[in-house]
Coordinates of C-alpha atoms and ligand atoms in Angstrom, one line a residue:
Chain A
M1 CA 0.0 0.0 -0.1
L2 CA 0.8 2.9 -0.8
S3 CA 0.7 6.4 1.2
I4 CA 1.8 9.9 0.8
A5 CA 0.6 11.9 4.2
V6 CA 1.4 16.1 3.2
D7 CA 1.8 18.1 6.5
E8 CA 2.0 21.4 4.8
T9 CA 3.0 23.9 7.9
R10 CA 5.9 21.6 8.2
C11 CA 7.2 22.4 4.0
N12 CA 10.1 25.2 3.8
G13 CA 9.3 26.1 0.3
C14 CA 13.2 24.1 -0.7
R15 CA 11.8 22.2 -3.4
R16 CA 14.5 19.6 -3.2
C17 CA 11.3 16.8 -3.5
E18 CA 10.3 18.6 -7.1
A19 CA 14.2 18.2 -7.8
V20 CA 14.1 14.2 -6.7
C21 CA 10.9 14.6 -8.3
Q22 CA 12.6 14.8 -11.6
V23 CA 15.0 13.3 -11.7
V24 CA 13.4 9.6 -10.9
S25 CA 10.9 10.5 -13.5
L26 CA 13.2 10.7 -15.9
A27 CA 15.1 7.3 -14.7
N28 CA 11.6 6.0 -14.7
G29 CA 11.4 6.6 -18.3
G30 CA 9.8 10.0 -18.2
L31 CA 9.6 13.6 -19.0
A32 CA 11.6 15.3 -16.8
L33 CA 9.0 17.5 -15.2
P34 CA 8.5 16.9 -11.2
R35 CA 5.1 15.6 -10.3
I36 CA 5.3 17.4 -6.8
R37 CA 4.8 20.9 -7.6
I38 CA 5.9 23.8 -4.7
H39 CA 4.2 27.4 -3.7
R40 CA 3.0 30.0 -1.9
G41 CA 0.1 30.7 -1.7
E42 CA -1.9 32.6 1.1
G43 CA 0.1 31.9 4.7
G44 CA 2.7 29.3 3.9
W45 CA 3.5 26.7 1.3
R46 CA 1.0 24.2 -0.9
V47 CA 2.9 20.8 -1.7
R48 CA 1.0 19.9 -4.9
I49 CA 0.7 15.9 -5.1
C50 CA -1.2 13.1 -6.1
R51 CA -2.1 11.4 -2.8
H52 CA -3.3 8.5 -4.5
C53 CA -7.0 9.3 -3.1
E54 CA -9.2 5.6 -2.6
Q55 CA -12.6 7.2 -3.7
A56 CA -10.5 9.7 -6.0
P57 CA -12.3 12.5 -8.0
C58 CA -9.9 12.2 -11.3
A59 CA -10.7 8.9 -11.5
D60 CA -14.2 8.9 -12.0
A61 CA -13.7 12.2 -13.7
C62 CA -11.3 10.7 -16.7
V63 CA -13.7 10.5 -20.0
S64 CA -11.0 8.1 -21.3
G65 CA -10.0 5.0 -18.8
A66 CA -7.2 7.0 -18.9
M67 CA -6.8 7.8 -15.2
R68 CA -7.6 4.5 -12.6
A69 CA -7.8 3.9 -8.9
D70 CA -6.8 0.3 -7.4
P71 CA -7.5 0.7 -3.9
A72 CA -6.2 -2.5 -3.2
R73 CA -2.8 -1.4 -4.1
G74 CA -3.7 2.2 -2.6
V75 CA -2.7 3.5 -5.8
V76 CA -4.2 6.4 -8.8
E77 CA -2.5 5.3 -11.5
L78 CA -2.5 7.6 -14.9
D79 CA -2.1 5.8 -18.5
A80 CA -1.1 8.6 -20.3
S81 CA -1.3 6.6 -23.7
R82 CA -5.0 6.6 -23.4
C83 CA -5.2 10.2 -21.4
V84 CA -6.9 12.8 -24.4
G85 CA -5.8 16.3 -22.8
C86 CA -9.6 17.1 -21.8
Y87 CA -8.4 18.9 -18.5
S88 CA -11.5 16.8 -16.2
C89 CA -9.6 16.3 -14.2
V90 CA -7.2 19.1 -13.8
M91 CA -10.8 20.5 -12.6
E92 CA -11.2 17.7 -10.3
C93 CA -8.6 17.4 -8.2
P94 CA -8.9 19.3 -5.1
F95 CA -4.6 19.2 -4.7
G96 CA -3.9 21.0 -7.8
A97 CA -1.6 18.0 -8.0
V98 CA -2.3 16.9 -12.0
F99 CA -0.6 18.9 -14.3
M100 CA -1.0 19.8 -18.4
V101 CA 1.7 19.6 -20.5
E102 CA 2.3 20.1 -24.0
I103 CA 3.5 17.4 -26.1
E104 CA 2.8 18.3 -29.4
A105 CA 1.2 21.4 -31.2
G106 CA -1.8 22.3 -29.5
G107 CA -1.9 18.8 -27.6
C108 CA -2.0 18.2 -24.0
R109 CA -1.5 14.8 -22.2
A110 CA -2.1 14.6 -18.3
V111 CA 0.8 14.1 -16.0
K112 CA 0.9 13.7 -12.1
C113 CA 2.7 11.4 -9.7
D114 CA 3.2 8.0 -10.5
G115 CA 3.9 6.6 -6.8
C116 CA 7.8 6.1 -7.8
R117 CA 6.3 2.6 -10.0
E118 CA 8.7 0.6 -9.3
R119 CA 11.4 2.3 -7.2
G120 CA 10.7 1.5 -3.4
D121 CA 9.1 3.9 -1.5
L122 CA 8.5 7.8 -2.5
W123 CA 11.7 9.9 -2.7
C124 CA 10.2 12.9 -2.4
A125 CA 9.8 11.5 1.0
R126 CA 12.9 9.9 1.4
Y127 CA 14.7 13.4 0.7
C128 CA 12.4 15.4 2.2
P129 CA 13.9 17.8 4.9
T130 CA 11.3 18.7 7.5
G131 CA 8.8 15.8 7.4
A132 CA 6.5 17.0 5.3
L133 CA 5.9 14.5 3.2
R134 CA 5.9 11.2 4.4
A135 CA 5.3 7.9 3.6
G136 CA 4.6 3.5 3.7
E137 CA 2.8 4.9 6.8
T138 CA -0.6 3.2 6.1
S139 CA -1.6 2.5 10.5
G140 CA -1.9 5.1 13.5
A141 CA -0.9 9.0 13.3
V142 CA 0.2 9.3 9.3
A143 CA -3.3 7.4 8.3
T144 CA -5.6 9.4 10.2
Q145 CA -3.6 12.8 9.0
I146 CA -4.2 11.2 5.6
R147 CA -8.2 10.7 6.3
R148 CA -8.9 13.8 8.1
E149 CA -6.4 16.2 4.9
R150 CA -8.6 14.5 2.1
A151 CA -11.9 15.1 3.9
W152 CA -11.3 18.1 4.4
R153 CA -10.0 18.9 0.8
L154 CA -12.8 16.6 -1.0
H155 CA -15.9 18.0 0.6
G156 CA -15.2 20.1 4.1
A157 CA -15.8 19.9 7.1
Q158 CA -18.4 17.0 6.5
P159 CA -16.0 14.1 5.7
Y160 CA -17.7 11.6 2.7
G161 CA -20.5 9.3 3.3
G162 CA -21.8 11.7 6.4
G163 CA -24.8 12.5 4.7
A164 CA -25.2 15.2 2.2
R165 CA -24.2 19.3 3.1
W166 CA -26.8 21.4 1.2
R167 CA -26.4 24.8 1.4
Chain B
M1 CA -29.5 -15.8 1.2
K2 CA -27.6 -14.8 -2.1
K3 CA -28.9 -11.2 -4.1
E4 CA -30.1 -11.0 -6.7
Y5 CA -29.1 -7.9 -8.7
V6 CA -30.2 -6.2 -11.5
V7 CA -28.0 -3.1 -13.3
I8 CA -29.6 -1.8 -16.0
G9 CA -27.6 0.8 -18.8
N10 CA -24.4 -0.5 -19.1
S11 CA -21.9 2.5 -19.6
V12 CA -20.7 4.5 -16.8
A13 CA -23.0 4.4 -13.8
G14 CA -24.0 1.2 -14.1
L15 CA -20.0 0.1 -14.4
S16 CA -19.8 2.3 -11.8
A17 CA -22.3 0.2 -9.3
V18 CA -21.1 -2.8 -10.8
R19 CA -17.9 -2.5 -9.2
A20 CA -19.2 -0.8 -5.4
I21 CA -21.2 -4.4 -5.4
R22 CA -18.5 -6.5 -5.8
A23 CA -16.7 -5.0 -3.9
I24 CA -18.8 -5.4 -0.6
D25 CA -20.6 -8.8 -1.9
R26 CA -18.4 -11.4 -3.6
E27 CA -21.8 -13.9 -3.3
G28 CA -24.2 -11.6 -5.1
S29 CA -25.9 -13.0 -8.9
I30 CA -25.5 -9.1 -10.3
T31 CA -27.3 -8.8 -14.1
V32 CA -25.9 -6.1 -15.9
V33 CA -29.1 -5.4 -18.8
S34 CA -27.7 -3.3 -22.3
E35 CA -30.1 -1.7 -24.9
E36 CA -26.5 -1.5 -27.4
R37 CA -24.3 -4.5 -28.5
H38 CA -21.0 -3.3 -28.2
L39 CA -19.4 -3.0 -24.6
P40 CA -19.1 0.0 -23.0
Y41 CA -17.4 3.2 -24.6
S42 CA -17.0 6.7 -23.3
R43 CA -19.8 9.2 -25.3
V44 CA -17.2 12.1 -24.4
L45 CA -15.0 11.2 -26.9
L46 CA -16.8 11.0 -29.9
T47 CA -16.1 13.2 -30.8
H48 CA -12.4 12.8 -30.9
Y49 CA -13.6 10.0 -32.8
V50 CA -15.2 12.6 -34.9
A51 CA -11.8 14.8 -35.7
G52 CA -10.3 11.7 -36.7
K53 CA -7.9 11.8 -33.4
L54 CA -9.0 8.2 -31.8
R55 CA -10.5 5.2 -33.6
T56 CA -13.6 2.9 -32.4
D57 CA -11.6 0.4 -30.6
D58 CA -9.9 3.5 -28.8
L59 CA -13.8 4.4 -27.2
F60 CA -13.6 1.5 -25.0
L61 CA -13.9 1.7 -21.3
I62 CA -13.3 -2.2 -20.1
Q63 CA -12.8 -5.2 -21.7
E64 CA -15.4 -8.4 -22.2
A65 CA -13.0 -10.1 -19.4
F66 CA -13.6 -7.2 -17.0
Y67 CA -17.4 -9.7 -16.9
Q68 CA -15.6 -12.5 -16.4
K69 CA -14.2 -11.3 -13.0
M70 CA -16.3 -9.4 -11.9
R71 CA -19.2 -12.8 -12.5
V72 CA -21.4 -10.4 -13.4
R73 CA -24.1 -12.2 -16.7
L74 CA -24.2 -9.5 -19.5
L75 CA -27.2 -9.4 -21.4
R76 CA -26.8 -7.2 -24.6
G77 CA -28.1 -6.1 -27.1
V78 CA -31.9 -6.4 -24.4
R79 CA -33.9 -4.0 -24.0
A80 CA -35.9 -3.7 -19.6
V81 CA -39.8 -2.7 -21.1
R82 CA -40.4 -2.1 -17.3
V83 CA -39.4 -2.3 -13.5
V84 CA -42.4 -2.9 -11.8
P85 CA -41.3 -3.4 -8.0
G86 CA -44.9 -4.1 -7.1
E87 CA -43.8 -7.7 -8.5
R88 CA -39.6 -7.0 -7.5
G89 CA -39.1 -7.8 -11.4
V90 CA -37.7 -6.9 -14.6
E91 CA -39.5 -7.0 -18.0
L92 CA -37.0 -7.6 -21.1
D93 CA -38.3 -6.7 -24.6
D94 CA -37.1 -10.3 -25.0
G95 CA -40.0 -11.3 -22.9
R96 CA -38.0 -12.7 -20.2
W97 CA -38.4 -11.8 -16.7
L98 CA -35.6 -10.7 -14.2
R99 CA -36.1 -11.0 -10.4
Y100 CA -34.7 -8.5 -9.0
D101 CA -33.1 -7.8 -4.4
A102 CA -32.0 -4.2 -5.5
V103 CA -32.2 -2.3 -9.4
L104 CA -29.8 -0.1 -10.6
V105 CA -31.7 1.9 -13.3
A106 CA -28.8 3.8 -16.0
T107 CA -30.4 4.1 -18.5
G108 CA -28.7 7.4 -19.2
A109 CA -29.9 10.3 -21.3
R110 CA -31.0 10.9 -24.7
P111 CA -30.8 14.2 -27.4
Y112 CA -33.4 16.3 -27.6
F113 CA -35.3 17.5 -30.5
P114 CA -37.4 20.4 -30.8
A115 CA -40.4 20.2 -32.6
V116 CA -38.5 22.1 -36.3
F117 CA -36.5 18.6 -36.4
A118 CA -38.7 16.0 -34.8
R119 CA -39.8 13.4 -37.6
G120 CA -37.2 15.4 -39.9
P121 CA -35.8 14.1 -43.0
E122 CA -32.7 11.6 -43.3
G123 CA -30.1 13.8 -42.3
V124 CA -31.2 14.9 -39.2
L125 CA -29.5 13.5 -36.1
G126 CA -27.9 13.8 -32.8
L127 CA -25.0 12.9 -31.7
R128 CA -24.9 10.1 -28.3
T129 CA -24.5 7.1 -29.4
L130 CA -21.0 5.6 -31.3
E131 CA -23.3 5.2 -34.2
D132 CA -24.6 8.3 -34.3
A133 CA -20.5 9.2 -34.7
V134 CA -20.2 7.0 -37.7
R135 CA -22.5 8.5 -39.6
I136 CA -21.7 11.5 -38.7
R137 CA -17.2 11.4 -39.8
E138 CA -18.7 9.3 -42.7
A139 CA -21.0 12.4 -43.6
A140 CA -17.5 14.4 -43.0
L141 CA -15.3 12.2 -45.0
S142 CA -17.3 12.3 -47.7
G143 CA -17.8 16.2 -48.0
S144 CA -20.7 17.1 -46.4
Q145 CA -21.8 20.7 -45.4
I146 CA -22.7 19.1 -42.0
A147 CA -24.4 22.4 -39.7
I148 CA -25.0 22.7 -36.3
V149 CA -28.0 23.7 -34.1
G150 CA -26.6 24.1 -30.1
G151 CA -23.8 26.2 -28.9
G152 CA -23.1 23.5 -25.4
P153 CA -19.9 22.0 -24.9
V154 CA -21.2 19.3 -27.4
G155 CA -21.7 21.7 -30.0
I156 CA -18.8 22.8 -29.3
K157 CA -16.8 19.8 -29.0
L158 CA -18.9 18.6 -32.7
A159 CA -17.8 21.8 -34.1
C160 CA -13.8 21.5 -33.4
A161 CA -14.0 17.7 -34.3
L162 CA -15.8 18.7 -38.3
Q163 CA -12.8 21.4 -38.4
E164 CA -10.2 18.9 -37.4
A165 CA -11.5 16.9 -39.8
G166 CA -11.4 19.5 -42.6
L167 CA -14.7 20.3 -43.1
S168 CA -15.2 24.2 -42.5
P169 CA -18.8 23.3 -40.1
T170 CA -21.4 26.3 -39.0
L171 CA -22.4 26.3 -35.3
L172 CA -26.1 27.7 -35.2
V173 CA -26.6 28.7 -31.9
S174 CA -30.4 30.3 -30.5
S175 CA -29.2 32.6 -27.7
P176 CA -27.1 35.5 -27.6
H177 CA -23.7 34.0 -27.2
I178 CA -22.7 30.0 -27.2
L179 CA -22.7 28.2 -23.7
S180 CA -25.2 30.2 -22.7
Q181 CA -25.9 27.7 -19.8
V182 CA -22.3 27.4 -18.9
A183 CA -20.3 30.2 -18.7
D184 CA -20.4 34.0 -18.9
Q185 CA -21.2 35.8 -22.1
E186 CA -17.1 38.2 -21.9
A187 CA -15.8 34.4 -21.7
A188 CA -18.2 33.5 -24.0
A189 CA -17.0 35.7 -26.3
I190 CA -13.4 34.8 -25.5
I191 CA -14.3 31.0 -26.9
E192 CA -16.4 32.6 -30.3
R193 CA -13.1 34.6 -31.0
H194 CA -10.3 31.1 -30.8
L195 CA -13.1 29.5 -33.2
A196 CA -13.8 31.7 -35.8
R197 CA -9.7 32.7 -35.9
A198 CA -9.8 29.0 -36.4
G199 CA -12.5 29.3 -39.5
V200 CA -15.5 27.1 -37.2
R201 CA -18.3 29.1 -38.4
V202 CA -20.5 30.6 -34.8
R203 CA -24.0 32.5 -35.8
C204 CA -25.6 33.5 -32.4
G205 CA -29.0 34.4 -31.7
V206 CA -30.8 32.3 -35.0
N207 CA -32.8 29.4 -34.8
V208 CA -34.3 26.6 -37.5
E209 CA -38.0 27.2 -38.3
E210 CA -37.6 25.1 -41.4
L211 CA -36.1 21.9 -43.1
V212 CA -36.2 22.2 -46.7
A213 CA -35.2 18.4 -47.6
G214 CA -35.4 16.8 -51.3
R215 CA -35.6 13.5 -52.7
R216 CA -32.3 12.5 -51.1
G217 CA -33.2 13.7 -47.9
L218 CA -31.9 17.5 -46.0
Q219 CA -31.2 20.4 -48.1
A220 CA -31.0 23.4 -46.8
L221 CA -32.2 24.7 -43.7
M222 CA -34.3 27.9 -43.1
L223 CA -33.3 29.9 -40.5
S224 CA -35.3 32.4 -38.2
D225 CA -32.5 36.0 -39.8
G226 CA -33.7 35.4 -42.7
S227 CA -31.6 33.1 -44.9
V228 CA -31.0 29.8 -45.7
L229 CA -28.3 27.1 -44.5
A230 CA -27.4 24.9 -47.3
C231 CA -26.8 21.3 -45.4
D232 CA -27.8 17.5 -45.7
M233 CA -27.0 17.3 -42.9
V234 CA -27.6 19.1 -39.0
V235 CA -26.7 17.7 -35.4
V236 CA -29.0 18.9 -32.3
C237 CA -26.7 19.6 -30.0
K238 CA -29.8 20.8 -27.5
G239 CA -29.3 19.3 -24.5
V240 CA -30.9 15.9 -23.4
R241 CA -34.1 14.2 -22.4
P242 CA -33.5 11.5 -18.9
Q243 CA -34.5 8.4 -20.3
V244 CA -37.6 7.3 -18.0
E245 CA -39.9 5.6 -19.9
L246 CA -39.2 2.1 -17.8
V247 CA -39.9 3.4 -14.6
A248 CA -42.4 6.2 -15.3
G249 CA -45.4 6.2 -13.5
R250 CA -43.6 3.4 -11.0
V251 CA -41.8 5.8 -9.5
R252 CA -41.1 9.7 -8.1
V253 CA -40.5 10.7 -12.2
R254 CA -40.3 15.1 -12.4
R255 CA -38.1 15.7 -15.5
G256 CA -35.6 12.7 -14.7
V257 CA -36.1 9.8 -11.9
V258 CA -36.7 11.9 -8.4
V259 CA -33.7 9.9 -5.6
D260 CA -33.2 10.8 -2.4
A261 CA -29.3 11.3 -1.7
G262 CA -28.9 7.4 -1.3
M263 CA -29.7 7.3 -4.8
R264 CA -32.6 5.5 -3.4
T265 CA -35.7 6.5 -5.1
S266 CA -39.3 6.5 -3.8
A267 CA -40.4 2.5 -4.6
P268 CA -37.6 0.4 -2.4
G269 CA -35.4 -2.2 -4.1
V270 CA -35.5 0.1 -7.2
F271 CA -32.3 2.8 -7.1
A272 CA -31.1 5.4 -9.8
A273 CA -27.7 7.3 -11.4
G274 CA -26.3 8.9 -14.0
D275 CA -28.1 10.8 -16.5
V276 CA -31.0 9.7 -15.9
V277 CA -32.1 11.0 -12.1
E278 CA -33.3 13.9 -10.8
V279 CA -30.6 16.1 -7.8
R280 CA -30.3 18.4 -6.4
D281 CA -27.8 21.4 -6.8
L282 CA -25.4 21.8 -3.7
I283 CA -25.2 25.6 -4.4
T284 CA -28.8 27.4 -5.8
G285 CA -30.5 23.9 -3.8
E286 CA -32.2 23.5 -7.3
E287 CA -33.4 20.2 -8.5
R288 CA -32.1 19.0 -11.7
P289 CA -31.3 17.0 -14.1
S290 CA -27.7 15.4 -13.0
A291 CA -26.4 15.1 -16.9
I292 CA -22.3 15.3 -16.6
W293 CA -19.6 12.3 -16.4
P294 CA -18.2 12.6 -13.0
H295 CA -21.7 12.7 -11.6
A296 CA -22.5 9.4 -13.2
A297 CA -19.7 7.5 -12.1
A298 CA -19.9 9.1 -8.0
Q299 CA -23.6 8.3 -8.2
G300 CA -23.0 5.3 -9.7
R301 CA -20.3 4.3 -6.8
V302 CA -23.1 5.7 -4.0
A303 CA -26.3 3.2 -5.1
G304 CA -23.6 0.3 -5.3
T305 CA -22.9 0.4 -1.7
N306 CA -25.8 1.0 -0.8
M307 CA -27.6 -1.9 -3.3
A308 CA -24.8 -4.6 -1.5
G309 CA -26.3 -3.0 2.2
G310 CA -24.0 -0.5 2.4
R311 CA -24.7 3.5 3.5
V312 CA -23.4 5.7 1.3
A313 CA -24.4 9.7 0.2
F314 CA -23.8 11.7 -2.7
P315 CA -22.9 15.2 -1.4
G316 CA -24.6 16.8 -4.1
A317 CA -24.7 18.3 -7.6
L318 CA -22.1 20.2 -9.0
Q319 CA -22.7 21.3 -12.3
R320 CA -19.0 21.5 -14.0
N321 CA -17.2 21.5 -17.2
A322 CA -14.0 20.8 -18.8
L323 CA -13.5 21.8 -22.2
E324 CA -10.9 22.0 -24.5
V325 CA -11.7 24.3 -27.4
L326 CA -8.9 23.8 -30.1
G327 CA -6.5 24.3 -27.6
L328 CA -7.7 26.8 -25.9
P329 CA -9.2 25.8 -22.3
V330 CA -12.2 26.5 -20.1
V331 CA -13.4 25.0 -17.1
A332 CA -16.6 26.3 -15.8
M333 CA -18.0 25.4 -12.3
G334 CA -21.2 26.4 -10.0
V335 CA -22.3 29.6 -10.2
T336 CA -21.2 31.7 -13.4
R337 CA -23.4 34.1 -13.9
V338 CA -24.4 36.5 -11.6
P339 CA -27.6 38.2 -11.0
A340 CA -28.1 42.2 -10.2
D341 CA -28.2 41.2 -6.6
P342 CA -25.2 43.9 -3.8
A343 CA -24.9 40.1 -1.8
W344 CA -23.5 38.4 -5.5
E345 CA -20.1 40.1 -6.5
C346 CA -17.4 38.7 -8.9
V347 CA -13.7 39.1 -8.7
I348 CA -12.2 38.6 -12.3
T349 CA -8.5 38.7 -13.6
R350 CA -7.2 39.2 -16.9
S351 CA -4.5 39.0 -19.4
K352 CA -3.3 38.3 -22.1
V353 CA -3.9 34.5 -22.3
A354 CA -6.3 34.2 -19.8
Y355 CA -9.5 35.5 -18.4
R356 CA -10.1 34.0 -14.5
K357 CA -13.7 34.7 -12.9
L358 CA -14.6 34.1 -9.5
V359 CA -17.8 34.8 -8.3
L360 CA -18.6 35.4 -4.4
K361 CA -21.9 35.1 -2.5
R362 CA -21.8 37.0 0.5
G363 CA -18.4 36.4 -0.3
R364 CA -18.0 32.7 -0.4
L365 CA -16.8 31.5 -3.4
V366 CA -20.1 29.2 -5.4
G367 CA -18.4 29.5 -8.6
A368 CA -15.7 30.2 -11.0
V369 CA -14.9 30.7 -15.2
L370 CA -11.4 29.8 -15.8
V371 CA -10.8 30.5 -20.1
G372 CA -6.7 29.8 -21.1
D373 CA -5.6 28.8 -18.1
V374 CA -7.4 26.5 -15.7
E375 CA -4.4 26.1 -13.5
G376 CA -5.5 24.5 -10.4
A377 CA -8.5 24.0 -11.4
G378 CA -9.8 20.9 -8.7
I379 CA -8.3 23.1 -6.1
I380 CA -10.9 25.9 -6.7
Q381 CA -13.4 23.5 -7.0
A382 CA -13.0 22.0 -3.1
A383 CA -13.5 25.8 -2.2
I384 CA -16.6 25.8 -3.5
R385 CA -18.0 22.7 -1.9
R386 CA -16.0 23.9 0.8
G387 CA -17.8 27.7 0.2
D388 CA -15.2 29.2 0.9
A389 CA -14.6 33.0 2.4
G390 CA -11.1 32.3 2.0
W391 CA -11.0 32.7 -1.4
R392 CA -8.3 35.5 -2.4
Q393 CA -5.5 33.2 -2.5
L394 CA -7.0 32.0 -5.5
V395 CA -8.5 34.7 -7.5
T396 CA -3.5 34.8 -8.8
P397 CA -2.5 31.7 -10.5
R398 CA 0.7 30.6 -9.0
A399 CA 3.7 31.8 -11.3
S400 CA 5.2 28.7 -12.3
Ligands
FAD1 C1 -20.4 13.8 -27.2 C2 -20.5 13.6 -25.9 C3 -19.5 14.8 -25.3 C4 -19.9 14.4 -23.7 N1 -18.7 15.6 -22.8 C5 -18.5 14.8 -21.8 C6 -17.8 15.9 -21.0 O1 -17.0 16.5 -21.3 N2 -17.9 16.0 -19.9 C7 -18.5 15.2 -19.0 O2 -18.8 15.3 -17.8 N3 -20.1 14.7 -19.1 C8 -20.2 14.3 -21.1 N4 -20.7 14.5 -21.6 C9 -21.7 13.2 -20.5 C10 -21.5 12.0 -20.3 O3 -21.5 11.5 -22.1 C11 -22.8 11.1 -19.1 O4 -22.7 12.3 -18.3 C12 -22.3 9.8 -18.9 O5 -22.3 9.2 -20.0 C13 -24.0 9.7 -18.2 O6 -23.7 8.2 -18.2 P1 -24.9 7.1 -17.9 O7 -24.7 5.8 -17.3 O8 -25.9 7.9 -17.0 O9 -25.6 7.0 -19.4 P2 -25.0 6.5 -20.6 O10 -24.0 6.7 -21.1 O11 -26.1 7.2 -22.2 O12 -25.7 5.5 -20.7 C14 -27.3 4.9 -21.2 C15 -27.1 3.0 -21.2 O13 -28.3 3.0 -21.0 C16 -28.7 2.5 -21.9 N5 -30.2 1.6 -21.8 C17 -30.8 3.2 -21.7 N6 -32.3 2.4 -22.0 C18 -32.0 1.2 -21.4 C19 -33.4 -0.6 -21.4 N7 -34.5 0.5 -21.0 N8 -32.9 -1.5 -21.7 C20 -31.3 -2.0 -21.4 N9 -30.6 -0.3 -21.6 C21 -30.9 0.5 -21.7 C22 -28.3 3.0 -23.1 O14 -28.5 2.8 -24.2 C23 -27.0 2.9 -22.9 O15 -25.8 2.3 -23.3 C24 -21.7 13.9 -22.9 C25 -22.4 13.0 -23.8 C26 -21.6 13.6 -25.3 C27 -22.9 12.2 -25.8

């Protein structure tokens, strides 16, 4: 099971994760582009990386079958060869973690964290000096933090399944 | 006791429900009834096929093996005629009767044809099925003149596709601007200029008043501005209507099948999901047909989970559209047109390449229109869902 816990309050904006990701992505035969992006938001740093949600809104919205959540393995996978560049996933991801890159004139494809594929645990987390990114733990405090963050981002105060919140 | 599940409709809502049922109930029997003979395909990709960017093989969402793996009995080319909640059964058009413990109505929607097009001659069609797309593609390849009626997302995507296929299509729009149900006037104007530069003719404020047909079918359209548009095919993209016939009179139906947050209809054991239902809008509270893919996927999962005994809820509809208009990305979410009322305000940023508008009601984010730069749109959607007051950080996209 892959798990990524993000604590944005710990991020110091060093961007080491971006650099490491770029290298790993290239080594895996992908584009030399970071699949994690750090930027300054109001009151702190924003860590834009795929959280591999169990009920991934990007996968729900994917109209081509390119984005799939695999709950058994705990990853959301993107098969770039099936992506048609429709922006549906970009519109859905509450973490802003799917990026569009132009691969040919006028043609875009989605790019996002692939969980370092066969390369063991997450390299960005391994090199994160502050603990803003943590990986590999699926129980205890990290898991609780993951669940809380997702619930808040995805559905506001009310977690998924907790009933409708009409306004 | 082994439960019997019946799923009517083999598209995104139905598939999503099948996955959810199997995730909980490994024993129950699942039967999927599909009027279409094809394996499920993505309707959204039909315009990509018309453009010549994808082959028919690329449109399928899953392979045959899926049904074996999920232990699903798939009845292809079979239509469910009616659902009879009183007897917990479904009547099929081949005379068979399927008993159920829980049934899902995921029959989607079909194109709406205004009166002038009803019973039109050869050459009048909608765009909903693979067959429709194949006919349009064939017409395009044989150099037909094709007109498109309707300035919504489907009409625009089809116009772009035909342009990419080498034609110079005309898009006829009755409203004063395109995307009148989806985006605001300024965004529409930017998109219209982009389309015009690419060679797509857009004519707003015109209606089709009459069809002129010859022996070989459609020849021209008589328009409300007195002009005549020669064409041998017209594709009507004026929205869709839920396919409710099989349950009408036996469960509550307004414009679509009425469901609660758990996707239950008014009849016990009968669930519904996808384009066939009517759902409550998260922001306006209005009940209206759902009609977008991500809703169909999420509702299918909620319905399937509850059919198998789980307890989950669909949080409500948030109308939204993502479009790629010949290289120009567009995202519209929530409320995009603002009433003249001091409680509402807009925060707009304009640059050479982008137009981004956030819509606020009493200081809370309720909608957005992004053209040219849709980076981080999902962060904005999440903020709309939460009803954020802390929206200021979202105004300017980050410099990369
Ligand atoms: C050209 C086009 C572009 C689109 N673009 C977008 C987009 O960009 N973004 C977006 O969010 N949405 C888009 N949509 C809408 C999207 O395709 C639908 O929201 C989605 O397909 C709904 O899925 P569904 O499972 O509810 O129903 P459908 O996909 O309509 O499937 C219903 C199935 O049920 C079958 N059926 C119906 N009645 C019966 C019966 N009585 N017995 C047996 N089977 C039956 C039908 O034959 C059909 O196969 C687009 C649609 C079209 C046509």
